[in-house]
XYZ file of C-alpha atoms in Angstrom:
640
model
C 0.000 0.000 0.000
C 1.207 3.053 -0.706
C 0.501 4.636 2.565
C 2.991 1.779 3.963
C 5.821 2.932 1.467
C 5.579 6.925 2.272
C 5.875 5.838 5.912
C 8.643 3.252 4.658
C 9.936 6.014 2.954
C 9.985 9.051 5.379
C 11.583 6.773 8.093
C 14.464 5.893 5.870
C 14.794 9.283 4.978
C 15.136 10.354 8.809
C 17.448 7.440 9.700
C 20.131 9.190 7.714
C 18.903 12.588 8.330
C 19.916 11.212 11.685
C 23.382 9.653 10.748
C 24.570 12.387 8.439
C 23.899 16.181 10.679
C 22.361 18.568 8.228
C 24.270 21.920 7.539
C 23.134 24.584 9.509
C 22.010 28.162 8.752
C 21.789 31.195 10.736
C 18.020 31.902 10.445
C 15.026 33.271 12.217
C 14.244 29.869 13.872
C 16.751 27.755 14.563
C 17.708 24.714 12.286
C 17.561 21.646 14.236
C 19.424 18.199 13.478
C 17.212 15.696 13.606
C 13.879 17.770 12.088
C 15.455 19.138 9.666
C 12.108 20.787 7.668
C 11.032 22.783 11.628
C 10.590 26.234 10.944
C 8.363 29.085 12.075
C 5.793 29.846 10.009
C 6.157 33.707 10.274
C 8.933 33.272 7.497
C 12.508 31.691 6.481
C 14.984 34.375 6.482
C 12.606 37.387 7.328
C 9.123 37.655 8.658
C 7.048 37.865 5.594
C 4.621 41.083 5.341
C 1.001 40.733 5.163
C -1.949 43.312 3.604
C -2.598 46.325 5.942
C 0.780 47.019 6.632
C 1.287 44.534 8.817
C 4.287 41.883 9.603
C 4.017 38.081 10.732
C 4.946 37.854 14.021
C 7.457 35.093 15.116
C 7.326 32.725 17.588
C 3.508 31.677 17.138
C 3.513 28.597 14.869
C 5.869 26.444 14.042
C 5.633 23.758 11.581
C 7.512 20.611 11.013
C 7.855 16.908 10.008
C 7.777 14.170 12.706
C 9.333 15.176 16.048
C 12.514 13.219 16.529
C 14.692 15.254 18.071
C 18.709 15.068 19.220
C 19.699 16.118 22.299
C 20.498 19.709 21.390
C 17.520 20.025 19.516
C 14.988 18.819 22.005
C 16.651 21.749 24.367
C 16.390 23.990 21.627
C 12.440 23.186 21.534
C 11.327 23.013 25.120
C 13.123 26.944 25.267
C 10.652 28.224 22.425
C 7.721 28.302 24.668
C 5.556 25.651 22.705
C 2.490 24.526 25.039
C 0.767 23.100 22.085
C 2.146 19.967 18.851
C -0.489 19.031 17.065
C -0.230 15.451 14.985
C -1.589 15.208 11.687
C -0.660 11.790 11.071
C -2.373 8.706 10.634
C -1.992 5.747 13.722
C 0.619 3.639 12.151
C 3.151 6.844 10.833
C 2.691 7.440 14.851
C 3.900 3.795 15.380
C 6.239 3.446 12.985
C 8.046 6.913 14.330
C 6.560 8.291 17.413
C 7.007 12.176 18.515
C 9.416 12.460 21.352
C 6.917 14.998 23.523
C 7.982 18.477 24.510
C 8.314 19.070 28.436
C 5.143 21.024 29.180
C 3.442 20.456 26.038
C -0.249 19.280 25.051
C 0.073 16.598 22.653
C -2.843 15.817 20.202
C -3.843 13.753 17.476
C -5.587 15.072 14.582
C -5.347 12.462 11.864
C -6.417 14.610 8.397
C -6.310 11.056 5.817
C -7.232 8.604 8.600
C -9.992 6.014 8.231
C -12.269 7.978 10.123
C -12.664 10.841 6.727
C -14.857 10.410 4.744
C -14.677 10.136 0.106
C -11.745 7.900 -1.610
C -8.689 6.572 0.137
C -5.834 8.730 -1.721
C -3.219 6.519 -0.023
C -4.546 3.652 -1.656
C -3.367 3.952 -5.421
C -0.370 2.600 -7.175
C 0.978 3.806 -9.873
C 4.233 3.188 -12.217
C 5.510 6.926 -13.487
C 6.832 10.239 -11.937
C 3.795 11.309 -13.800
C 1.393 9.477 -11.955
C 3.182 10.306 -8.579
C 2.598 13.677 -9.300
C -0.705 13.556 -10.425
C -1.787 11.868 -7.203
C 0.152 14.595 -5.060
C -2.153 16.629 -6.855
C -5.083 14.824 -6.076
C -4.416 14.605 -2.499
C -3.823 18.948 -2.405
C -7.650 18.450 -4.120
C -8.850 16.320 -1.272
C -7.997 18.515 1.346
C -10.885 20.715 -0.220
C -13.126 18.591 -1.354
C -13.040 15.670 0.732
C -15.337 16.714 3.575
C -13.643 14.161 6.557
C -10.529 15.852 5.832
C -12.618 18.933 6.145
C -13.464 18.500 9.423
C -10.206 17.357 10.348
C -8.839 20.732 9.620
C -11.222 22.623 10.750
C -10.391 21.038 14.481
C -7.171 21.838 13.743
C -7.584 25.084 12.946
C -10.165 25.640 16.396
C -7.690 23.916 17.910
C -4.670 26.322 16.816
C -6.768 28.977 17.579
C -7.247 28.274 20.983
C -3.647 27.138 21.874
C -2.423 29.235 25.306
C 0.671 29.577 23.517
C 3.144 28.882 20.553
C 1.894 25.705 18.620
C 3.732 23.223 16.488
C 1.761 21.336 14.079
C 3.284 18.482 11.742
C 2.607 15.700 9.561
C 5.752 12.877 8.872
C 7.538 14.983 6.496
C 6.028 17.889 6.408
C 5.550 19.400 3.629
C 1.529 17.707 2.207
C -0.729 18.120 5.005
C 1.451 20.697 6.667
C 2.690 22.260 3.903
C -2.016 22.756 3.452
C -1.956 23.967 6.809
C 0.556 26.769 6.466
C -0.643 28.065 3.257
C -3.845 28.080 4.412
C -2.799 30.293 7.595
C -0.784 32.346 5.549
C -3.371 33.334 3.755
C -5.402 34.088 6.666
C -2.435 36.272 7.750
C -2.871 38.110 4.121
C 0.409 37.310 3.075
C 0.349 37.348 -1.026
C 0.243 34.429 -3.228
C 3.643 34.754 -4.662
C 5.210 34.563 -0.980
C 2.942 31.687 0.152
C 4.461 29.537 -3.049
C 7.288 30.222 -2.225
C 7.355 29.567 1.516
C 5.021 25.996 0.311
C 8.635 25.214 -1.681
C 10.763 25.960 0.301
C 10.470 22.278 1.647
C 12.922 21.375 -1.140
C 15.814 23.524 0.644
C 15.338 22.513 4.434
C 14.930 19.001 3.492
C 17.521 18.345 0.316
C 20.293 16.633 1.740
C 18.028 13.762 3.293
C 15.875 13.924 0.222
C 18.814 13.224 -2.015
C 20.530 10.461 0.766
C 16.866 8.965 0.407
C 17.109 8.553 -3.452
C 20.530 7.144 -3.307
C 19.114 3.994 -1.499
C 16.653 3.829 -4.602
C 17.153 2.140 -7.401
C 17.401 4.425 -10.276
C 14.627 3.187 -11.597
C 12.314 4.012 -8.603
C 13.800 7.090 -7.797
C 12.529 8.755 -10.441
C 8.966 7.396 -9.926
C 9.103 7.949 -6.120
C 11.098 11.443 -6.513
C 7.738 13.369 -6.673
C 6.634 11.884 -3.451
C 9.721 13.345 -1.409
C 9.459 16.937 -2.372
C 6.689 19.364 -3.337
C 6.214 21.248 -6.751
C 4.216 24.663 -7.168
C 1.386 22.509 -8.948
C 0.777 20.568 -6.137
C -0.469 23.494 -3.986
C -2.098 24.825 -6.552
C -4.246 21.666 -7.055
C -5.496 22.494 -3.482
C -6.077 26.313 -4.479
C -7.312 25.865 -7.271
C -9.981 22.934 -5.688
C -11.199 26.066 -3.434
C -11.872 28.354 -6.319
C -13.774 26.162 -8.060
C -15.707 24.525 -5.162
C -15.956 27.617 -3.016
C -14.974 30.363 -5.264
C -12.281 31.814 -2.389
C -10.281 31.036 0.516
C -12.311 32.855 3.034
C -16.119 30.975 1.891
C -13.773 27.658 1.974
C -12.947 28.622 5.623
C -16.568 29.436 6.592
C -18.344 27.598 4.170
C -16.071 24.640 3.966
C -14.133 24.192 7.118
C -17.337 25.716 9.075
C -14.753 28.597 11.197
C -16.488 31.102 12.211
C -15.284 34.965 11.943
C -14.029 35.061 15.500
C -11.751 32.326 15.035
C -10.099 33.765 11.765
C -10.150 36.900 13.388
C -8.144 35.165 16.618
C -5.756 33.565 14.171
C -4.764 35.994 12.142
C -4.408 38.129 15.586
C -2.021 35.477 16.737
C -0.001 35.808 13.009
C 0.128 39.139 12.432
C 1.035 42.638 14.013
C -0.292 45.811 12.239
C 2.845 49.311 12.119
C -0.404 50.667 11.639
C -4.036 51.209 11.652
C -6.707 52.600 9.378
C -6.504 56.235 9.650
C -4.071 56.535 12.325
C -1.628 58.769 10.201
C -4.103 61.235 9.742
C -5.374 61.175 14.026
C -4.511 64.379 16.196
C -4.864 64.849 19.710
C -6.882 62.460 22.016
C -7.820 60.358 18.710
C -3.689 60.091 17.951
C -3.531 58.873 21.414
C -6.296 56.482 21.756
C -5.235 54.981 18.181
C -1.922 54.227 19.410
C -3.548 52.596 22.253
C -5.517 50.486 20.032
C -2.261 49.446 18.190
C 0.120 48.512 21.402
C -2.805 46.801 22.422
C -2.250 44.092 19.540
C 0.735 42.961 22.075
C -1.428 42.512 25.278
C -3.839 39.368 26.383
C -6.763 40.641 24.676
C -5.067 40.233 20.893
C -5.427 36.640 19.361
C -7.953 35.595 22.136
C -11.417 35.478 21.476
C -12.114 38.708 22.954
C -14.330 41.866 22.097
C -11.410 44.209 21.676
C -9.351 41.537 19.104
C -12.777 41.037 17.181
C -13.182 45.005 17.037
C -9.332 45.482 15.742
C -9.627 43.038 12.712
C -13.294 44.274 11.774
C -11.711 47.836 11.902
C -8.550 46.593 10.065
C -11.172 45.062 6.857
C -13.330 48.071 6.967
C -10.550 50.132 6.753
C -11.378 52.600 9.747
C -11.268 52.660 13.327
C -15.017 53.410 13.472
C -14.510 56.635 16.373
C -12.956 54.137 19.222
C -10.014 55.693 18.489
C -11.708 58.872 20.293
C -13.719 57.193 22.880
C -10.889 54.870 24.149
C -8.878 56.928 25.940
C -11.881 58.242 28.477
C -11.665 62.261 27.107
C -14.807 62.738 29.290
C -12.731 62.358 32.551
C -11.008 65.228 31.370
C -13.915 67.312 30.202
C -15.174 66.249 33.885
C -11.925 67.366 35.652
C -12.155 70.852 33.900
C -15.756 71.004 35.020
C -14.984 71.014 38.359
C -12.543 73.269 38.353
C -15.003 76.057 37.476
C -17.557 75.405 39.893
C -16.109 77.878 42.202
C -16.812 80.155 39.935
C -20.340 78.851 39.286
C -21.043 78.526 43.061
C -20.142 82.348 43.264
C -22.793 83.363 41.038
C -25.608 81.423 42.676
C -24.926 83.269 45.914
C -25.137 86.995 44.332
C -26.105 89.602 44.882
C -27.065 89.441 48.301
C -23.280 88.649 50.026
C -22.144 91.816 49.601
C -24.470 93.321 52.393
C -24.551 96.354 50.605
C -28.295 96.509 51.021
C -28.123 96.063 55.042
C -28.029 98.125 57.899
C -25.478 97.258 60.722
C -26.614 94.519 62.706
C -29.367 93.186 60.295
C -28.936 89.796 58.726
C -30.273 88.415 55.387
C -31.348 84.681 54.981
C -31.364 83.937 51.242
C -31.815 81.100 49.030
C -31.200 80.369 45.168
C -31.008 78.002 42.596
C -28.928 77.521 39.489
C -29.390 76.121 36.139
C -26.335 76.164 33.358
C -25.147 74.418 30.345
C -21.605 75.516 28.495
C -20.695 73.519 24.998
C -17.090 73.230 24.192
C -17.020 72.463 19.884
C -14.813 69.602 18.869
C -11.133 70.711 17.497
C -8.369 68.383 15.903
C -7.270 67.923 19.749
C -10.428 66.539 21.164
C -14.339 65.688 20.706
C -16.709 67.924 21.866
C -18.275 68.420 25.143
C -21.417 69.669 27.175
C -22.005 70.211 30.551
C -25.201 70.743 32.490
C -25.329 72.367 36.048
C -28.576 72.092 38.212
C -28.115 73.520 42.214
C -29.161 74.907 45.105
C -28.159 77.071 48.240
C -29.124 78.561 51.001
C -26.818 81.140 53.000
C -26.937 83.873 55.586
C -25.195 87.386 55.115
C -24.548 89.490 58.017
C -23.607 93.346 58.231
C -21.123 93.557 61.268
C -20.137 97.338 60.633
C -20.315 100.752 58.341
C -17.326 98.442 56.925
C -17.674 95.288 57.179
C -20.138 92.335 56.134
C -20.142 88.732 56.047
C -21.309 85.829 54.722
C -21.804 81.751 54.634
C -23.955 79.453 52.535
C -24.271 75.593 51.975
C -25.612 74.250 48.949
C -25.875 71.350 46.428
C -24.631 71.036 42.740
C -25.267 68.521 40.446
C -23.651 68.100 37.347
C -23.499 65.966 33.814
C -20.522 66.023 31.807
C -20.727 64.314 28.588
C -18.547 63.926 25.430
C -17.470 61.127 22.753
C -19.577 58.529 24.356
C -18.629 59.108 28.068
C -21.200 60.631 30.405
C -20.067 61.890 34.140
C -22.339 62.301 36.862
C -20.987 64.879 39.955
C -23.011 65.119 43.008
C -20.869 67.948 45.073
C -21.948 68.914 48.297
C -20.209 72.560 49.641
C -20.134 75.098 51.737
C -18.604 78.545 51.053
C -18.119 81.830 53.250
C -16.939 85.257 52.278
C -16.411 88.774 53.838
C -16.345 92.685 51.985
C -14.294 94.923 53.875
C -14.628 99.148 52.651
C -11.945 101.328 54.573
C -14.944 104.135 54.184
C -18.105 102.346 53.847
C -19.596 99.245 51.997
C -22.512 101.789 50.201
C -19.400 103.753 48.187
C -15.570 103.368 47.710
C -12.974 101.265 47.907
C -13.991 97.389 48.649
C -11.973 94.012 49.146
C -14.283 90.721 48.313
C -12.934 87.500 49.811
C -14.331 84.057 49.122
C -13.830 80.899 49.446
C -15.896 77.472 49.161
C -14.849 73.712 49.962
C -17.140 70.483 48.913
C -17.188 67.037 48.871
C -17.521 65.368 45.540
C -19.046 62.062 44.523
C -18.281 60.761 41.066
C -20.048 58.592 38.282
C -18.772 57.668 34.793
C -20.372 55.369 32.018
C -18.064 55.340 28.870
C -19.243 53.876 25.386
C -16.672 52.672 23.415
C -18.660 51.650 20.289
C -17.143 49.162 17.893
C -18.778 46.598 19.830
C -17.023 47.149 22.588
C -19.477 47.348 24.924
C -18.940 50.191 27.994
C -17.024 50.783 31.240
C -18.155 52.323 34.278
C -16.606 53.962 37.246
C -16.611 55.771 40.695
C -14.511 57.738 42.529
C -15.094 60.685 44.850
C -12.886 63.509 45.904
C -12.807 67.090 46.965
C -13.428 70.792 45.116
C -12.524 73.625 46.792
C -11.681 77.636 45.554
C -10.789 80.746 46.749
C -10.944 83.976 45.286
C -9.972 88.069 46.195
C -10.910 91.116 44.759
C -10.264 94.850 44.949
C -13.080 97.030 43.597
C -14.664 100.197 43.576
C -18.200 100.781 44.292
C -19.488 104.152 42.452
C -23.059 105.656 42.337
C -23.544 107.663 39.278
C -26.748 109.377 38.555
C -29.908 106.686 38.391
C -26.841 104.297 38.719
C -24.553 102.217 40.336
C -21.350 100.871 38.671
C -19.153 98.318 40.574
C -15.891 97.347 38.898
C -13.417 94.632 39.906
C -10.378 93.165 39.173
C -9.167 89.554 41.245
C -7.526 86.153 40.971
C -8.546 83.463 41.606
C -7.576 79.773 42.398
C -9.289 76.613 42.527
C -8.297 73.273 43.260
C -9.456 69.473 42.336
C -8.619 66.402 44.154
C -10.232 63.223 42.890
C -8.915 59.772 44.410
C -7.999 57.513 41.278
C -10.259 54.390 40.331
C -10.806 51.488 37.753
C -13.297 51.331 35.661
C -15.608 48.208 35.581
C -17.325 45.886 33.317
C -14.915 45.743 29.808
C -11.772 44.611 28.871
C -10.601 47.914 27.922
C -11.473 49.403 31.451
C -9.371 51.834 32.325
C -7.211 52.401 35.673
C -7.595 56.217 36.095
C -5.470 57.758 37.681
C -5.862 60.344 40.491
C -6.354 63.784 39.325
C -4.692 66.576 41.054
C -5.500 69.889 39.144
C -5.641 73.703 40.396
C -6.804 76.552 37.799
C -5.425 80.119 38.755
C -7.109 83.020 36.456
C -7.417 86.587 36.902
C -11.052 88.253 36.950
C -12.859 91.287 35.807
C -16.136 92.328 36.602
C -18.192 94.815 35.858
C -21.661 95.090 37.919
C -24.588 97.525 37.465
C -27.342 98.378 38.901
C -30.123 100.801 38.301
C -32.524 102.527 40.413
C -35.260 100.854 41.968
C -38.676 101.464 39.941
C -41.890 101.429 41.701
C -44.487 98.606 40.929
C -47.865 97.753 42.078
C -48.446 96.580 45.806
C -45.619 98.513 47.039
C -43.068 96.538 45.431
C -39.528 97.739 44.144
C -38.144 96.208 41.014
C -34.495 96.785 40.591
C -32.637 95.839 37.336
C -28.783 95.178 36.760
C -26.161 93.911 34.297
C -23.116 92.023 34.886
C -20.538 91.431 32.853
C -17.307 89.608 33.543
C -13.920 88.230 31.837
C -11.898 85.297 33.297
C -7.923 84.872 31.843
C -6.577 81.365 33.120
C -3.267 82.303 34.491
C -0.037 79.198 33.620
C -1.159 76.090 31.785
C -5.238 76.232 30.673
C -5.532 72.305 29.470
C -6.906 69.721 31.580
C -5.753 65.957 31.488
C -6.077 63.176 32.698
C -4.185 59.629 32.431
C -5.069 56.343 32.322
C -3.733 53.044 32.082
C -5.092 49.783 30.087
C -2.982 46.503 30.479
C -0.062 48.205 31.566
C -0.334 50.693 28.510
C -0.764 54.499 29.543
C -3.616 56.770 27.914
C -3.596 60.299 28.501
C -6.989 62.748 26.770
C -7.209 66.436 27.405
C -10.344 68.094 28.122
C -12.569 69.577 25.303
C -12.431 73.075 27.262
C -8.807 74.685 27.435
C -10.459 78.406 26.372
C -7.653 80.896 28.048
C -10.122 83.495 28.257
C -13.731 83.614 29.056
C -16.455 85.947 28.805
C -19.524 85.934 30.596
C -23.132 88.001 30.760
C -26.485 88.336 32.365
C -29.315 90.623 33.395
C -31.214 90.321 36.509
C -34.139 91.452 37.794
C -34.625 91.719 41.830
C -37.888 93.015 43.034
C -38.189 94.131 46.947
C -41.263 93.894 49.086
C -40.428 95.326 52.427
C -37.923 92.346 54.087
C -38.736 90.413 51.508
C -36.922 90.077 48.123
C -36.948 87.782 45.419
C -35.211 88.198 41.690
C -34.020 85.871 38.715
C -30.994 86.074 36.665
C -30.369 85.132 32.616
C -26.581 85.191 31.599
C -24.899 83.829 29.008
C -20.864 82.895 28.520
C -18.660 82.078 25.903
C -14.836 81.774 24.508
C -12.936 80.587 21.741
C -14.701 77.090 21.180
C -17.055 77.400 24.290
C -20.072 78.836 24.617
C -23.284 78.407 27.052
C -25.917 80.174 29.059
C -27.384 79.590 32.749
C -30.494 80.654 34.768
C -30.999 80.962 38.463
C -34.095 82.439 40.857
C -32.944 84.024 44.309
C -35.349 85.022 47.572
C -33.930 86.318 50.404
C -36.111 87.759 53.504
C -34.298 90.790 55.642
C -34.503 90.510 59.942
């Protein structure tokens, strides 16, 4: 049977492999003794290049002929890391010359011709001619396509090689048939072009010449050249087998789901394990966060999560045949934790604006005390730039406070209120809850009604923290929470000035405010992030410009009294807000959508007085480079 005389055959051939050490060549993998067709997949010299701009990666698959190592090459082997050797041989090429296993390998049989496929024996033909030798090599490279036992045999191989924990060998007895399928069939998974796949297919007839030629010497003349075909490959063998596909399947990839019944994932896992990207579909081209996050995306092809069966290795291959990253290069890198950071930074600012006008005391006699309440309602929008996506925020609050006037010169004041905020951009949404309280004093060296002023404030609160993050691309979302502190202080020097029907109230201050929120990691995805603690303080200089006009008499004995209030804000130092992060070990770092220098800000307000009682509302409206908003608050006080 013929089967008997290619087993005959390859153990002859390895007995003097084994008597007569093949030359050696300084390659990628190493060139062992007593295997002498083992190689790594990935390429001969140089790792061959795929489609996409990407490069086989060594050290994932190895392929050989039967394992029967020497000494030196069995050491060699047990240091490449292979936890995986997959058989393809039948049960009696295993008896005749059994594997010598690997020291913490997985050894399994996967027998692609055995009795237990299905269609024609193509072992079990004789024949007298080279011709005929070749024209049943042929056959067989047909029979791996359309023999549907062998079908199934491969496509447990290939499950199976996708699934291996690490490096997996895979061999047949010599080779170069059934292995020689295997590789060219994973190669072209890889994308690696046709021209470098033949090649690779033939280069069997290098690594195993010398104990192809010692074979042929024990021949007969006469047989040699009938059996030669048998020992070696030719280019029309393979493309027997390729051809088969077209013309049953009409391509590679419906033979691999169609045929061998793999579904995307595995492919995708595969071709993970064969094959690094330099780069990604419109990475070049990325700025800013979106640079960042698509660089993430790429070093992530080196972590656990690439050539698994895992969301973020299904996402990268989809995005790599599409041709674009589909926005998770954006939403990656968690931009909204820096949109939330600079949020919070201007709440001081925010929280000052709820609790005018009635801390200045102005409108108090010594001694008398106001009790006041408001509540505030903002959004600001920050437009998208080549740095970072866009962002909104929305402000709701509340606070309550008590201003006393302690002299002709003096007043004071202290509040405690509630701010809620929702910071969203790219797919991230952050929730604030910040609980404060804040206190201030005006001090006049003549008197708080005209002159020279000094406004101190301050405010302190303690922040709890939400995040959701959708990453898109299938990626499913990450959440987080953290908490932390917000605090601010600010001092002014103005000048209070009655003019006419008139009041005018100019003033220039800084002012600094700090965040402190405790770092956290995200749950529920892969591609959580670790994010770091953020430890930010804004300084910026302020102008303002108040006015208000005489009180006009209304019906019922009530006093309305209009005003407008106009303001700039200059961030003093660095204006961008970041924050870091950390995926696998890799770091991420986004900058907020807001880093406006300067900022300009509005409103008109209304207060109308009913003996102690007051009550008034408030429209302004902000804006700067890129940003630009508008909030709404109502205010009662009652005088005792």
């Amino acid at each position: 049977m013929l089967q008997r005389l290619l087993c005959s055959l390859s153990v002859l051939s390895l007995s003097i492999a084994a008597a007569q050490a093949a030359e050696t060549y300084t390659l990628d993998t190493p060139r062992l003794t007593g295997i002498d067709n083992f190689r790594d997949i990935a390429g001969t010299t140089t790792a061959y290049t795929t489609a996409n701009d990407g490069v086989m990666r060594a050290g994932q698959f190895y392929r050989s002929n039967a394992i029967t190592p020497t000494a030196s090459d069995l050491a060699t082997l047990n240091s490449l890391g292979i936890s995986d050797v997959y058989d393809l041989r039948t049960p009696s090429e295993i008896a005749a010359t059994p594997d010598t296993l690997l020291t913490g390998a997985s050894y399994s049989n996967i027998d692609i011709i055995g009795s237990t496929t299905s269609g024609s024996n193509i072992t079990n033909i004789s024949f007298t001619s080279a011709a005929q030798a070749v024209a049943m090599m042929e056959d067989t490279n047909r029979a791996f396509v359309s023999d549907s036992g062998m079908r199934g045999q491969f496509s447990v191989l290939f499950n199976e090689l996708a699934a291996a924990d690490g490096a997996a060998l895979f061999h047949c007895t010599a080779g170069k048939d059934r292995t020689g399928w295997t590789t060219a069939v994973l190669l072209s998974i890889a994308g690696v072009d046709s021209a470098t796949i033949m090649s690779d297919y033939l280069a069997t007839n290098d690594y195993t010449a010398a104990r192809v030629a010692a074979t042929l010497a024990y021949m007969p003349a006469s047989m040699a050249a009938i059996y030669a075909p048998l020992l070696g490959v030719q280019a029309s063998y393979l493309q027997a087998g390729l051809d088969e596909v077209t013309a049953e399947y009409g391509s590679m990839d419906n033979y691999l789901k169609q045929g061998l019944g793999l579904s995307q994932e595995t492919l995708y896992v595969l071709r993970a394990k064969m094959v690094y990207y330099s780069s990604l579909p419109g990475e070049v081209a990325a700025l800013g966060n979106a640079s960042a996050g698509a660089m993430l995306l790429q070093q992530l092809q080196n972590s656990s999560l690439s050539g698994t069966y895992s969301a973020y290795n299904f996402y990268l291959q989809s995005a790599i045949d599409a041709g674009t990253l589909g926005g998770v290069e954006s939403t990656i890198g968690g931009q909204v934790h820096a949109d939330a950071a600079s949020y919070l930074l201007r709440q001081d600012a925010l929280i000052d604006q709820a609790a005018a006008p009635y801390t200045s005391g102005i409108d108090l006699k010594v001694g008398q005390s106001r009790l006041w309440t408001t509540a505030l309602a903002g959004y600001l929008g920050t437009d998208g730039s080549s740095q970072a996506a866009s962002s909104n925020e929305h402000t709701q609050g509340s606070m309550v406070g008590l201003t006393q006037r302690f002299s002709e010169q003096l007043s004071a004041n202290l509040g405690f209120g509630y701010s809620k905020g929702s910071v969203g951009g790219d797919g991230g949404e952050v929730d604030s809850d910040l609980t404060f309280i804040s206190g201030g004093a005006r001090f006049a060296p003549g008197n708080l009604e005209q002159g020279l002023f000094v406004d101190a404030k301050a405010s302190v609160g303690y922040l709890n923290y939400d995040s959701k993050r959708d990453l898109g691309g299938g990626l499913g979302s990450a959440k987080g929470d953290s908490h932390g502190t917000v605090s601010g202080a600010s001092v002014a020097l103005g000048y209070r000035l009655p003019v006419s029907d008139l009041i005018l109230e100019p003033s220039l201050g800084l002012r600094v405010s700090h965040l402190d929120l405790a770092g956290f990691q995200e749950k529920g995805n892969d591609l959580a992030l670790d994010v770091e603690g953020i430890q930010e303080t804004r300084r910026s200089a302020v102008a303002n410009l108040k006015t208000s006009f005489a009180p006009i008499a209304a019906s019922g004995g009530w006093q309305l009294v209009p005003g407008i209030d106009v303001g700039y804000e200059r961030a003093l130092g660095a204006q961008k807000v970041e924050s870091q992060g950390r995926v696998l070990g890799l770091d991420i770092e986004q900058r907020a959508a807001f880093d406006n220098r300067d900022l300009f800000n509005g409103a008109v307000n209304l207060t109308a007085n009913l003996g102690a009682l007051s009550v008034g509302a408030e429209v302004g409206a902000s804006g700067g480079s890129d940003s630009h908003g508008f909030s709404g608050s109502l205010k009662a006080s009652y005088l005792f």
